[in-house]
Coordinates of N, CA and C in Angstrom, one line a residue:
X1432 N 149.7 151.5 133.2 CA 150.8 150.4 133.6 C 151.0 149.5 132.0
X1433 N 149.5 150.1 131.4 CA 150.1 149.9 130.5 C 150.3 150.1 129.2
X1434 N 150.3 151.5 129.5 CA 151.5 152.3 128.9 C 153.2 152.5 128.2
X1435 N 152.4 152.4 129.7 CA 154.1 152.8 130.5 C 155.0 151.4 129.3
X1436 N 154.2 150.1 129.0 CA 154.6 148.6 128.4 C 155.1 148.7 127.0
X1437 N 154.6 149.8 126.7 CA 154.6 150.1 125.1 C 153.7 149.8 124.7
X1438 N 153.6 149.2 123.0 CA 151.8 148.3 122.1 C 152.5 147.0 122.1
X1439 N 151.6 146.6 122.3 CA 151.0 145.0 122.3 C 152.1 144.5 121.0
X1440 N 153.1 143.7 121.1 CA 152.9 142.9 119.9 C 152.4 142.0 119.6
X1441 N 152.4 140.7 120.5 CA 151.5 140.1 120.1 C 149.5 140.0 121.7
X1442 N 148.8 139.7 120.0 CA 147.5 139.4 121.0 C 147.1 138.4 120.8
X1443 N 146.6 137.9 122.3 CA 146.9 135.3 121.5 C 145.3 135.8 123.0
X1444 N 144.0 135.5 121.7 CA 142.9 135.0 123.1 C 142.0 134.0 122.4
X1445 N 141.3 133.4 123.3 CA 140.6 132.0 123.5 C 141.8 131.3 122.9
X1446 N 143.2 130.8 122.4 CA 144.1 130.0 121.5 C 143.6 128.4 122.3
X1447 N 143.2 127.6 121.1 CA 143.3 126.2 122.1 C 143.4 125.0 120.3
X1448 N 144.2 124.3 121.3 CA 145.5 123.5 119.6 C 144.7 121.4 119.7
X1449 N 144.3 121.3 119.2 CA 143.7 120.0 119.2 C 144.2 119.6 118.3
X1450 N 144.9 118.2 118.4 CA 145.8 117.2 117.8 C 145.0 115.9 117.5
X1451 N 145.1 115.0 115.8 CA 144.6 113.4 116.3 C 142.8 114.2 115.2
X1452 N 142.7 112.7 115.2 CA 141.3 113.1 114.3 C 139.7 113.2 115.1
X1453 N 138.7 112.8 114.8 CA 137.4 112.7 115.4 C 137.4 111.8 116.1
X1454 N 137.4 111.7 117.2 CA 137.3 110.2 118.4 C 137.8 110.6 118.7
X1455 N 139.9 110.8 118.4 CA 140.8 110.8 119.0 C 141.7 111.4 119.2
X1456 N 141.5 112.9 119.8 CA 142.0 113.7 120.0 C 142.4 114.3 121.3
X1457 N 143.6 114.7 121.3 CA 144.2 115.4 122.5 C 143.6 117.0 122.2
X1458 N 143.2 117.4 123.2 CA 144.2 119.0 123.1 C 144.5 119.2 124.2
X1459 N 145.1 120.4 123.4 CA 146.6 120.8 123.8 C 147.3 121.5 124.4
X1460 N 146.2 122.6 124.3 CA 146.0 124.4 124.2 C 144.6 124.8 125.0
X1461 N 144.5 124.8 125.6 CA 142.8 124.8 125.8 C 142.4 126.7 126.6
X1462 N 142.4 127.3 125.8 CA 142.2 128.3 125.7 C 143.6 129.7 126.9
X1463 N 143.9 130.0 125.5 CA 145.3 130.5 126.4 C 144.6 132.2 126.2
X1464 N 145.0 132.5 126.7 CA 145.1 135.0 127.1 C 146.7 134.9 127.3
X1465 N 146.4 135.9 126.8 CA 148.2 135.9 126.6 C 148.3 137.7 126.2
X1466 N 148.9 138.3 126.0 CA 148.9 139.2 125.6 C 150.9 139.7 125.4
X1467 N 151.2 139.9 124.7 CA 152.7 140.4 124.8 C 153.5 142.1 124.5
X1468 N 153.5 142.8 124.8 CA 154.2 144.0 124.7 C 155.7 144.4 124.9
X1469 N 155.3 145.5 124.0 CA 156.8 145.1 123.4 C 158.0 146.0 124.1
X1470 N 159.3 145.3 124.6 CA 160.0 145.5 125.3 C 160.5 144.3 126.2
X1471 N 159.4 143.2 125.8 CA 159.1 142.6 127.1 C 160.0 141.3 127.0
X1472 N 160.3 140.5 128.0 CA 161.1 139.5 128.0 C 160.3 138.8 128.7
X1473 N 159.1 137.3 128.0 CA 158.9 136.5 128.5 C 159.9 135.4 128.4
X1474 N 159.6 134.2 129.7 CA 159.4 133.2 130.0 C 158.6 131.7 129.8
X1475 N 158.3 131.1 129.4 CA 157.4 130.2 129.6 C 157.8 128.9 129.9
X1476 N 157.3 128.1 130.5 CA 158.3 127.8 131.5 C 156.8 126.5 131.8
X1477 N 157.5 124.8 132.1 CA 156.2 124.0 131.9 C 156.4 122.8 131.4
X1478 N 155.5 121.6 132.6 CA 155.7 120.5 132.8 C 156.0 120.2 131.1
X1479 N 156.4 118.5 130.4 CA 156.9 118.2 129.4 C 155.6 118.1 129.3
X1480 N 155.2 118.3 127.8 CA 153.7 117.7 127.5 C 152.8 119.1 127.8
X1481 N 153.3 119.9 128.7 CA 152.5 121.2 128.7 C 151.8 121.8 127.8
X1482 N 152.4 121.9 126.7 CA 151.8 123.1 125.5 C 153.1 123.8 124.8
X1483 N 154.1 123.8 126.2 CA 154.9 125.3 125.5 C 155.2 125.4 124.5
X1484 N 156.2 124.2 123.7 CA 156.8 124.3 122.4 C 155.1 124.2 121.4
X1485 N 154.2 124.2 121.6 CA 153.1 124.7 120.8 C 152.4 125.2 120.5
X1486 N 152.4 126.6 121.4 CA 152.8 128.0 121.7 C 153.4 128.5 120.9
X1487 N 154.6 128.6 121.3 CA 155.9 128.9 120.8 C 155.7 128.8 118.8
X1488 N 155.2 127.7 118.6 CA 155.0 127.0 117.2 C 154.0 128.1 116.1
X1489 N 153.0 128.0 116.8 CA 151.4 129.2 116.7 C 152.2 131.0 117.3
X1490 N 152.3 130.6 117.8 CA 152.8 132.6 118.1 C 154.1 132.9 116.6
X1491 N 154.8 131.7 116.6 CA 155.9 132.3 115.2 C 155.1 131.6 113.9
X1492 N 154.0 131.6 114.3 CA 153.2 131.1 112.4 C 154.2 129.7 111.8
X1493 N 154.8 128.9 112.5 CA 155.1 127.9 112.1 C 154.1 127.2 112.9
X1494 N 153.1 126.9 113.9 CA 151.9 126.2 113.7 C 150.0 126.8 113.6
X1495 N 149.3 126.3 113.6 CA 148.3 127.2 113.1 C 147.2 126.5 114.1
X1496 N 146.1 127.6 115.3 CA 145.5 127.4 116.7 C 144.0 126.4 115.6
X1497 N 143.5 125.9 116.6 CA 141.9 125.1 116.1 C 141.3 126.2 116.3
X1498 N 141.4 126.9 117.5 CA 140.5 128.3 117.4 C 141.0 129.3 119.3
X1499 N 140.1 130.6 118.2 CA 141.3 131.7 118.6 C 141.7 132.3 117.2
X1500 N 142.0 133.4 118.7 CA 143.1 134.5 117.3 C 144.0 134.7 118.2
X1501 N 145.1 135.0 117.2 CA 146.3 135.0 116.9 C 146.7 136.7 116.5
X1502 N 147.3 137.6 116.9 CA 147.8 138.8 116.2 C 149.2 139.5 116.7
X1503 N 149.8 139.1 115.9 CA 151.1 140.1 115.3 C 151.7 140.9 114.8
X1504 N 151.7 141.8 115.6 CA 152.6 142.8 114.9 C 151.0 143.4 114.4
X1505 N 149.9 143.6 115.4 CA 148.2 144.4 114.7 C 147.3 143.3 113.9
X1506 N 148.5 142.2 113.1 CA 147.8 141.6 112.1 C 146.8 139.9 113.0
X1507 N 145.8 139.9 111.9 CA 145.7 138.7 112.4 C 146.0 137.5 111.9
X1508 N 146.3 136.7 112.3 CA 147.6 135.4 111.8 C 146.4 134.8 110.4
X1509 N 144.9 134.6 110.9 CA 144.2 134.0 110.6 C 144.1 134.9 109.0
X1510 N 143.8 135.6 108.9 CA 143.6 136.6 107.6 C 144.4 136.5 106.8
X1511 N 145.7 136.1 107.0 CA 146.9 137.0 106.2 C 147.7 135.9 105.4
X1512 N 147.7 135.8 103.9 CA 147.9 134.4 102.9 C 149.6 134.4 103.9
X1513 N 150.0 133.1 102.8 CA 150.8 132.7 102.8 C 151.7 132.8 102.4
X1514 N 151.9 134.2 101.4 CA 153.0 135.2 100.8 C 153.2 136.5 101.7
X1515 N 151.8 136.2 102.7 CA 152.3 138.2 103.9 C 152.4 137.2 104.9
X1516 N 152.9 135.4 104.8 CA 153.0 135.2 106.5 C 153.9 135.4 105.9
X1517 N 154.9 134.8 105.2 CA 156.0 134.9 104.4 C 157.0 135.8 105.0
X1518 N 156.6 136.9 104.0 CA 157.1 138.5 104.2 C 157.3 138.6 106.0
X1519 N 156.3 138.5 106.7 CA 155.5 138.7 108.9 C 157.3 137.9 109.3
X1520 N 157.1 136.9 108.7 CA 158.4 135.6 109.3 C 159.6 136.3 109.7
X1521 N 159.7 136.8 107.8 CA 160.8 137.3 106.7 C 161.9 138.7 107.6
X1522 N 161.0 139.7 108.2 CA 160.4 141.2 108.4 C 160.1 141.2 110.1
X1523 N 159.4 140.6 110.6 CA 159.2 140.7 111.9 C 159.6 139.8 113.2
X1524 N 159.5 138.6 112.6 CA 160.2 137.7 113.7 C 161.9 137.0 113.3
X1525 N 162.2 136.7 115.1 CA 164.2 136.3 115.1 C 163.7 135.0 115.4
X1526 N 164.7 134.2 115.5 CA 164.2 132.5 115.9 C 165.5 132.0 116.2
X1527 N 166.1 131.4 117.8 CA 166.8 130.7 118.0 C 166.0 129.2 118.1
X1528 N 167.1 128.6 117.8 CA 166.3 127.2 118.8 C 167.8 126.5 119.0
X1529 N 167.4 126.1 119.6 CA 168.2 124.8 120.7 C 169.6 123.9 120.0
X1530 N 168.8 123.8 118.3 CA 170.5 124.1 118.0 C 170.7 124.6 117.0
X1531 N 171.9 125.3 116.4 CA 172.5 126.5 116.1 C 171.8 127.0 114.4
X1532 N 171.9 126.0 113.3 CA 171.6 126.3 112.2 C 171.7 127.0 111.0
X1533 N 173.1 127.3 112.0 CA 174.8 127.5 111.0 C 174.2 126.8 109.9
X1534 N 174.8 127.6 108.7 CA 175.4 127.0 107.4 C 176.9 126.9 107.4
X1535 N 177.0 125.5 107.5 CA 179.2 125.8 107.2 C 179.8 125.6 106.5
X1536 N 179.6 125.9 105.4 CA 179.7 126.5 103.9 C 179.9 127.7 104.4
X1537 N 179.5 128.4 104.7 CA 179.3 130.1 105.2 C 180.5 130.6 106.7
X1538 N 180.9 131.7 105.8 CA 182.0 131.8 107.4 C 180.5 132.5 109.1
X1539 N 180.8 133.1 109.8 CA 179.9 132.9 110.6 C 179.1 134.8 109.9
X1540 N 180.4 135.4 109.7 CA 180.1 136.0 109.3 C 179.1 136.6 108.5
X1541 N 179.2 135.7 107.7 CA 178.0 135.6 106.1 C 176.6 135.0 106.6
X1542 N 176.5 134.1 107.8 CA 175.8 133.4 108.8 C 174.8 134.4 109.3
X1543 N 175.6 135.3 110.0 CA 174.8 136.1 110.7 C 173.5 136.7 110.1
X1544 N 174.6 137.2 108.2 CA 174.3 138.6 107.6 C 173.1 137.9 106.2
X1545 N 173.7 136.4 106.9 CA 172.4 135.7 105.4 C 170.8 136.6 105.4
X1546 N 170.4 137.6 106.4 CA 169.3 137.1 106.0 C 168.8 138.6 105.4
X1547 N 169.8 140.0 105.5 CA 170.1 141.3 105.7 C 170.4 141.0 103.9
X1548 N 171.4 139.7 102.8 CA 171.7 139.4 102.0 C 170.2 138.7 101.2
X1549 N 169.4 138.2 102.2 CA 168.1 137.5 101.2 C 167.2 138.4 100.8
X1550 N 166.8 139.8 102.1 CA 166.1 140.8 101.7 C 167.3 141.7 100.8
X1551 N 167.7 142.0 99.9 CA 169.5 142.9 99.3 C 169.8 144.1 99.2
X1552 N 169.3 144.2 100.6 CA 170.5 144.5 101.5 C 172.1 144.6 101.0
X1553 N 172.4 146.0 100.4 CA 174.1 146.3 100.6 C 174.2 145.4 101.5
X1554 N 176.5 144.2 100.5 CA 176.9 144.7 100.9 C 177.9 145.1 102.2
X1555 N 177.6 146.2 102.2 CA 178.4 148.0 103.0 C 177.5 147.4 104.2
X1556 N 176.1 147.8 103.8 CA 175.1 147.8 105.5 C 175.5 146.2 106.1
X1557 N 175.4 145.4 105.5 CA 175.0 144.0 106.1 C 176.3 143.8 106.2
X1558 N 177.3 144.2 106.4 CA 179.1 144.4 107.5 C 179.1 145.3 108.4
X1559 N 178.6 146.4 108.1 CA 178.4 147.4 109.4 C 177.5 146.7 110.2
X1560 N 176.5 146.3 110.3 CA 175.6 145.4 111.2 C 175.7 144.6 111.5
X1561 N 176.6 143.8 110.5 CA 177.1 142.7 111.8 C 178.5 142.9 112.5
X1562 N 179.2 143.8 112.7 CA 180.1 144.5 112.9 C 179.4 144.9 114.7
X1563 N 178.6 145.6 114.3 CA 178.0 145.7 115.5 C 177.0 145.0 116.1
X1564 N 176.3 144.0 115.9 CA 175.6 143.2 117.0 C 176.9 141.9 117.2
X1565 N 177.9 141.4 116.3 CA 179.1 140.9 117.1 C 179.1 141.4 118.2
X1566 N 180.0 142.8 118.1 CA 180.4 143.3 119.2 C 179.4 143.9 120.0
X1567 N 178.3 143.6 120.6 CA 177.9 143.0 121.5 C 178.0 142.0 122.5
X1568 N 177.8 140.9 120.9 CA 178.2 139.5 121.7 C 178.8 138.5 121.5
X1569 N 180.2 139.4 121.4 CA 181.9 139.0 122.1 C 182.0 138.4 121.2
X1570 N 181.2 138.6 118.9 CA 182.2 137.9 118.8 C 183.0 139.0 117.6
X1571 N 183.4 139.8 117.6 CA 184.1 140.3 116.6 C 185.2 140.0 116.5
X1572 N 186.2 139.0 117.2 CA 187.3 138.6 116.3 C 186.9 136.9 116.2
X1573 N 186.0 136.2 115.6 CA 185.4 135.1 115.0 C 184.6 135.2 113.7
X1574 N 184.0 136.8 113.5 CA 183.4 136.6 112.1 C 184.1 135.9 110.5
X1575 N 185.4 136.0 110.7 CA 185.7 134.9 110.0 C 185.9 133.3 110.1
X1576 N 186.0 133.2 111.0 CA 185.9 132.2 111.0 C 184.6 130.8 110.9
X1577 N 184.3 130.1 110.8 CA 183.7 129.3 110.2 C 182.9 128.0 111.4
X1578 N 181.6 127.6 111.4 CA 181.3 127.3 112.5 C 181.9 126.1 113.4
X1579 N 182.7 125.7 112.0 CA 182.8 123.6 112.6 C 184.3 124.4 114.2
X1580 N 184.9 126.0 113.8 CA 185.9 125.9 114.0 C 185.2 127.0 114.9
X1581 N 184.2 126.9 116.2 CA 183.6 128.1 117.0 C 183.2 127.1 118.0
X1582 N 183.1 127.4 119.1 CA 182.6 126.9 120.1 C 181.1 126.4 120.1
X1583 N 180.4 125.6 120.6 CA 179.0 125.8 120.8 C 178.8 127.3 121.9
X1584 N 178.8 127.8 121.8 CA 178.4 128.8 122.9 C 178.4 129.9 121.5
X1585 N 179.9 130.1 121.1 CA 179.8 131.5 119.6 C 179.2 130.8 118.9
X1586 N 178.8 129.7 118.6 CA 177.6 129.4 117.4 C 176.1 129.9 117.6
X1587 N 175.8 129.8 118.9 CA 174.5 130.2 119.8 C 174.9 131.4 119.3
X1588 N 174.8 132.2 119.8 CA 175.3 133.3 120.3 C 175.5 133.8 118.9
X1589 N 175.6 133.7 117.7 CA 176.1 133.7 115.8 C 174.5 133.5 115.9
X1590 N 173.9 132.7 116.3 CA 172.5 131.9 115.6 C 171.9 133.6 116.7
X1591 N 172.1 133.8 117.2 CA 171.4 135.1 118.6 C 171.5 136.0 117.9
X1592 N 172.9 136.2 117.0 CA 173.7 137.3 115.7 C 172.1 137.8 114.6
X1593 N 172.2 136.3 114.0 CA 171.6 136.6 112.5 C 169.7 136.6 113.0
X1594 N 169.8 136.1 114.4 CA 168.1 136.0 114.7 C 167.5 137.6 114.9
X1595 N 168.9 138.3 114.6 CA 168.3 139.9 115.2 C 169.0 140.9 114.6
X1596 N 169.4 140.6 113.4 CA 169.9 141.5 112.2 C 168.8 141.6 111.4
X1597 N 168.1 141.6 111.2 CA 166.7 142.4 110.8 C 166.0 142.9 112.1
X1598 N 166.5 143.4 113.1 CA 165.8 144.6 114.1 C 164.2 143.7 113.7
X1599 N 163.7 142.4 114.3 CA 163.1 141.8 114.5 C 161.9 142.8 115.3
X1600 N 160.2 142.7 114.9 CA 159.4 142.7 116.1 C 159.7 142.4 117.6
X1601 N 159.6 140.5 117.0 CA 159.7 139.6 117.4 C 159.8 138.5 118.1
X1602 N 161.7 138.3 118.9 CA 162.8 137.4 118.7 C 161.9 136.3 119.5
X1603 N 161.8 135.0 119.3 CA 161.1 133.4 119.8 C 163.0 132.9 119.8
X1604 N 163.1 132.7 120.5 CA 163.9 131.3 121.6 C 163.2 130.1 122.1
X1605 N 163.6 129.1 121.3 CA 163.6 127.5 122.4 C 164.3 126.7 122.5
X1606 N 164.4 127.0 123.7 CA 165.5 126.0 125.1 C 167.0 126.6 124.4
X1607 N 166.7 127.9 124.3 CA 167.9 128.7 123.9 C 169.7 128.2 124.3
X1608 N 169.3 127.8 125.0 CA 170.7 127.0 126.2 C 171.4 125.5 126.3
X1609 N 169.9 124.4 125.9 CA 169.7 123.7 126.2 C 171.4 122.9 125.6
X1610 N 171.4 123.5 124.8 CA 172.1 122.6 124.0 C 173.7 122.4 124.8
X1611 N 174.7 124.0 125.6 CA 175.2 124.5 126.5 C 175.8 124.1 128.0
X1612 N 177.0 125.0 127.8 CA 177.4 124.2 129.2 C 177.1 125.9 129.8
X1613 N 176.5 125.3 131.2 CA 176.6 126.7 132.3 C 177.6 128.0 131.5
X1614 N 178.6 127.9 131.9 CA 179.0 129.2 131.3 C 179.2 129.7 129.4
X1615 N 178.8 128.8 129.1 CA 178.3 129.6 127.4 C 176.3 129.5 127.7
X1616 N 176.0 129.6 128.4 CA 174.3 129.2 128.6 C 174.1 131.1 128.6
X1617 N 175.0 130.8 130.0 CA 175.1 132.9 130.6 C 175.5 133.6 129.8
X1618 N 176.6 133.5 129.2 CA 176.9 134.4 128.6 C 175.6 134.8 127.2
X1619 N 175.5 133.4 126.9 CA 173.7 133.7 125.8 C 173.3 135.0 126.0
X1620 N 172.6 134.6 128.0 CA 171.8 135.3 128.6 C 171.7 136.5 128.9
X1621 N 173.0 136.9 129.1 CA 173.3 137.9 129.2 C 173.7 139.0 127.8
X1622 N 173.8 138.6 127.4 CA 173.8 139.1 126.6 C 172.0 139.7 125.2
X1623 N 171.4 138.2 125.6 CA 170.3 138.4 125.6 C 169.3 140.1 126.1
X1624 N 169.8 139.0 127.3 CA 169.0 140.5 128.7 C 169.6 142.1 128.5
X1625 N 170.6 141.9 127.9 CA 171.7 143.3 127.4 C 170.6 144.3 126.0
X1626 N 170.6 143.1 125.6 CA 169.8 143.9 123.9 C 168.0 143.8 124.3
X1627 N 167.5 143.6 124.7 CA 166.1 143.7 125.7 C 166.1 145.0 126.4
X1628 N 167.1 145.3 127.4 CA 167.8 146.2 128.0 C 167.1 147.3 127.8
X1629 N 168.1 147.1 126.3 CA 168.4 148.8 125.2 C 167.6 149.0 124.8
X1630 N 166.5 147.6 124.8 CA 165.5 148.5 123.9 C 165.4 147.5 122.5
X1631 N 166.7 146.7 122.3 CA 167.0 146.3 120.9 C 165.7 145.4 120.4
X1632 N 165.3 144.5 121.4 CA 165.3 143.1 121.1 C 163.3 143.1 122.4
X1633 N 162.6 142.3 121.8 CA 160.6 141.7 122.9 C 161.6 140.1 122.0
X1634 N 161.7 139.7 123.7 CA 161.7 138.8 123.5 C 160.6 137.2 124.5
X1635 N 160.4 136.1 123.8 CA 159.5 134.9 124.0 C 160.0 133.5 124.2
X1636 N 160.6 133.0 125.7 CA 161.7 131.9 125.6 C 161.0 130.5 126.3
X1637 N 161.4 130.2 125.6 CA 160.7 128.3 126.0 C 161.7 128.3 126.6
X1638 N 161.6 127.6 128.0 CA 162.4 126.9 129.0 C 162.3 125.7 129.7
X1639 N 163.2 124.7 130.2 CA 162.7 124.0 131.7 C 163.3 124.5 132.2
X1640 N 164.7 125.3 132.1 CA 165.5 125.7 133.6 C 165.5 126.9 134.1
X1641 N 164.6 126.6 135.5 CA 164.5 127.9 136.3 C 165.8 129.4 135.8
X1642 N 167.0 128.8 136.0 CA 168.2 128.9 135.8 C 168.1 129.9 134.6
X1643 N 167.6 129.6 133.5 CA 167.4 130.3 132.2 C 166.0 131.2 132.5
X1644 N 165.3 131.1 133.3 CA 164.1 131.9 132.7 C 164.2 133.5 133.3
X1645 N 165.1 132.7 134.8 CA 165.4 133.6 135.7 C 166.1 135.1 135.8
X1646 N 166.7 134.8 134.0 CA 166.5 136.8 133.3 C 165.7 137.5 132.6
X1647 N 164.5 136.2 132.3 CA 163.1 136.8 132.2 C 162.5 138.0 133.1
X1648 N 161.6 138.8 132.3 CA 161.2 139.6 133.3 C 160.1 139.5 133.5
X1649 N 159.4 138.6 133.2 CA 158.4 137.6 133.4 C 157.6 136.7 133.1
X1650 N 157.5 135.0 133.8 CA 157.7 133.8 133.8 C 156.3 133.6 134.1
X1651 N 155.8 132.6 132.3 CA 154.5 132.5 133.3 C 153.9 130.5 132.5
X1652 N 153.7 129.6 133.3 CA 153.7 129.1 133.9 C 153.0 128.0 133.2
X1653 N 152.5 126.9 132.5 CA 152.0 126.2 131.5 C 151.7 125.3 132.1
X1654 N 150.3 124.9 132.3 CA 149.7 122.7 133.4 C 149.1 122.6 132.1
X1655 N 148.7 121.6 131.8 CA 147.9 121.3 131.1 C 147.2 121.8 130.1
X1656 N 147.8 122.2 129.5 CA 146.9 122.7 128.3 C 147.1 124.8 128.7
X1657 N 146.6 125.6 129.9 CA 146.5 126.9 130.3 C 147.2 126.8 130.9
X1658 N 147.2 128.8 131.5 CA 148.4 128.9 131.9 C 147.9 130.0 132.7
X1659 N 149.0 128.7 134.3 CA 148.4 128.5 135.5 C 148.9 129.9 136.6
X1660 N 150.0 130.7 135.9 CA 150.1 131.8 137.2 C 151.4 132.6 136.5
X1661 N 151.7 133.9 136.8 CA 152.9 134.4 136.8 C 153.6 134.9 137.2
X1662 N 154.7 134.8 137.8 CA 155.3 135.8 138.2 C 156.7 136.8 137.5
X1663 N 156.9 137.7 138.1 CA 157.4 138.9 137.2 C 158.2 139.1 138.8
X1664 N 159.7 139.5 137.8 CA 160.6 139.8 138.5 C 160.7 141.3 139.1
X1665 N 161.7 140.5 140.4 CA 162.0 142.3 141.6 C 163.4 142.7 141.3
X1666 N 164.1 142.6 142.4 CA 165.2 143.9 142.5 C 166.2 142.8 141.4
X1667 N 165.9 141.5 142.2 CA 167.5 140.6 141.7 C 167.3 140.0 141.3
X1668 N 168.0 139.1 140.7 CA 167.6 137.8 139.8 C 168.1 136.6 140.4
X1669 N 168.8 136.8 141.3 CA 169.2 135.7 142.6 C 167.5 135.2 143.4
X1670 N 166.6 136.5 143.6 CA 165.6 136.6 143.9 C 164.5 136.2 143.1
X1671 N 164.5 136.6 142.1 CA 163.3 135.6 141.5 C 163.7 134.2 140.7
X1672 N 164.8 134.2 140.9 CA 165.4 132.4 140.1 C 164.1 131.7 141.7
X1673 N 164.9 131.6 143.5 CA 164.9 131.1 143.4 C 163.1 130.9 144.1
X1674 N 162.2 132.3 143.9 CA 160.8 132.3 143.8 C 160.2 130.9 142.0
X1675 N 161.2 130.9 141.1 CA 160.8 129.9 140.5 C 160.8 128.7 140.9
X1676 N 162.3 128.3 141.7 CA 162.2 127.1 142.3 C 161.2 126.0 143.5
X1677 N 161.0 127.8 143.9 CA 159.5 127.7 145.3 C 158.5 126.9 144.1
X1678 N 158.4 127.6 142.7 CA 156.8 127.4 141.8 C 157.5 126.4 141.6
X1679 N 157.8 126.1 141.1 CA 158.3 125.0 140.7 C 158.1 123.8 141.1
X1680 N 158.4 123.1 141.8 CA 158.5 122.5 143.4 C 157.1 122.0 143.9
X1681 N 156.1 123.2 143.8 CA 155.4 123.5 144.0 C 154.0 122.4 143.4
X1682 N 154.9 123.2 141.7 CA 153.7 121.9 140.8 C 154.4 120.6 140.1
X1683 N 155.4 120.4 141.1 CA 155.9 119.3 141.8 C 156.1 117.7 140.1
X1684 N 156.8 119.3 139.8 CA 157.8 118.4 138.8 C 159.3 119.8 138.6
X1685 N 159.4 118.7 137.5 CA 160.6 120.1 137.6 C 160.9 121.0 136.3
X1686 N 159.6 120.6 135.5 CA 159.2 121.6 134.1 C 160.2 121.0 132.9
X1687 N 160.7 119.4 132.8 CA 161.5 119.2 131.7 C 160.5 119.0 130.3

């Protein structure tokens, strides 16, 4: 089965994260083991304070574990220099956050192309890649607009294009639909599902929303610092959504 899923992108073993000083410590993550394979689409859910964002931050090199190992694209993050980590973030990792983080003084086209521009890619190659992604995300007619001229959904789809423009090994999405209305959120999720199904993205998404999570292929539940269970999608997204809702109800929380 593992061979069918492709190569591991991220391998996490015995991951522990503790905050605070001696005598006043809070253990947020309590020994996480997780492997993310190429082309996976994973949603991580759990109650507030369960450690979802902490795990995402450690995986995406924003934070460091207290103990345990994290290997990304075959490299142990603890053994990498700041310069090497910076290069890994730039070339191997994409981010989508709840707020769009687009630059107001740049057009949508330039916002999407920015990672390539910073990497010294030619203007012609940048424009070609931007136009290709924009067509997938329904933004072809908006590339010359500035962020203030765009809807929230258009801005977030633009942020997703910017995250994918460097063809990262893995895309991290932190509550990507949290600031969107239901239709805009659904449009974004359909696009993410499409690029994942086409083999263009491995996605690790943190969400409190069962509807959002139902677009993933696997859902992991995090509770009190440990992964308590995993659900895998069957044939129908609606049936998967119902199972996620049932599990969430059995855990006694809404996952917010």
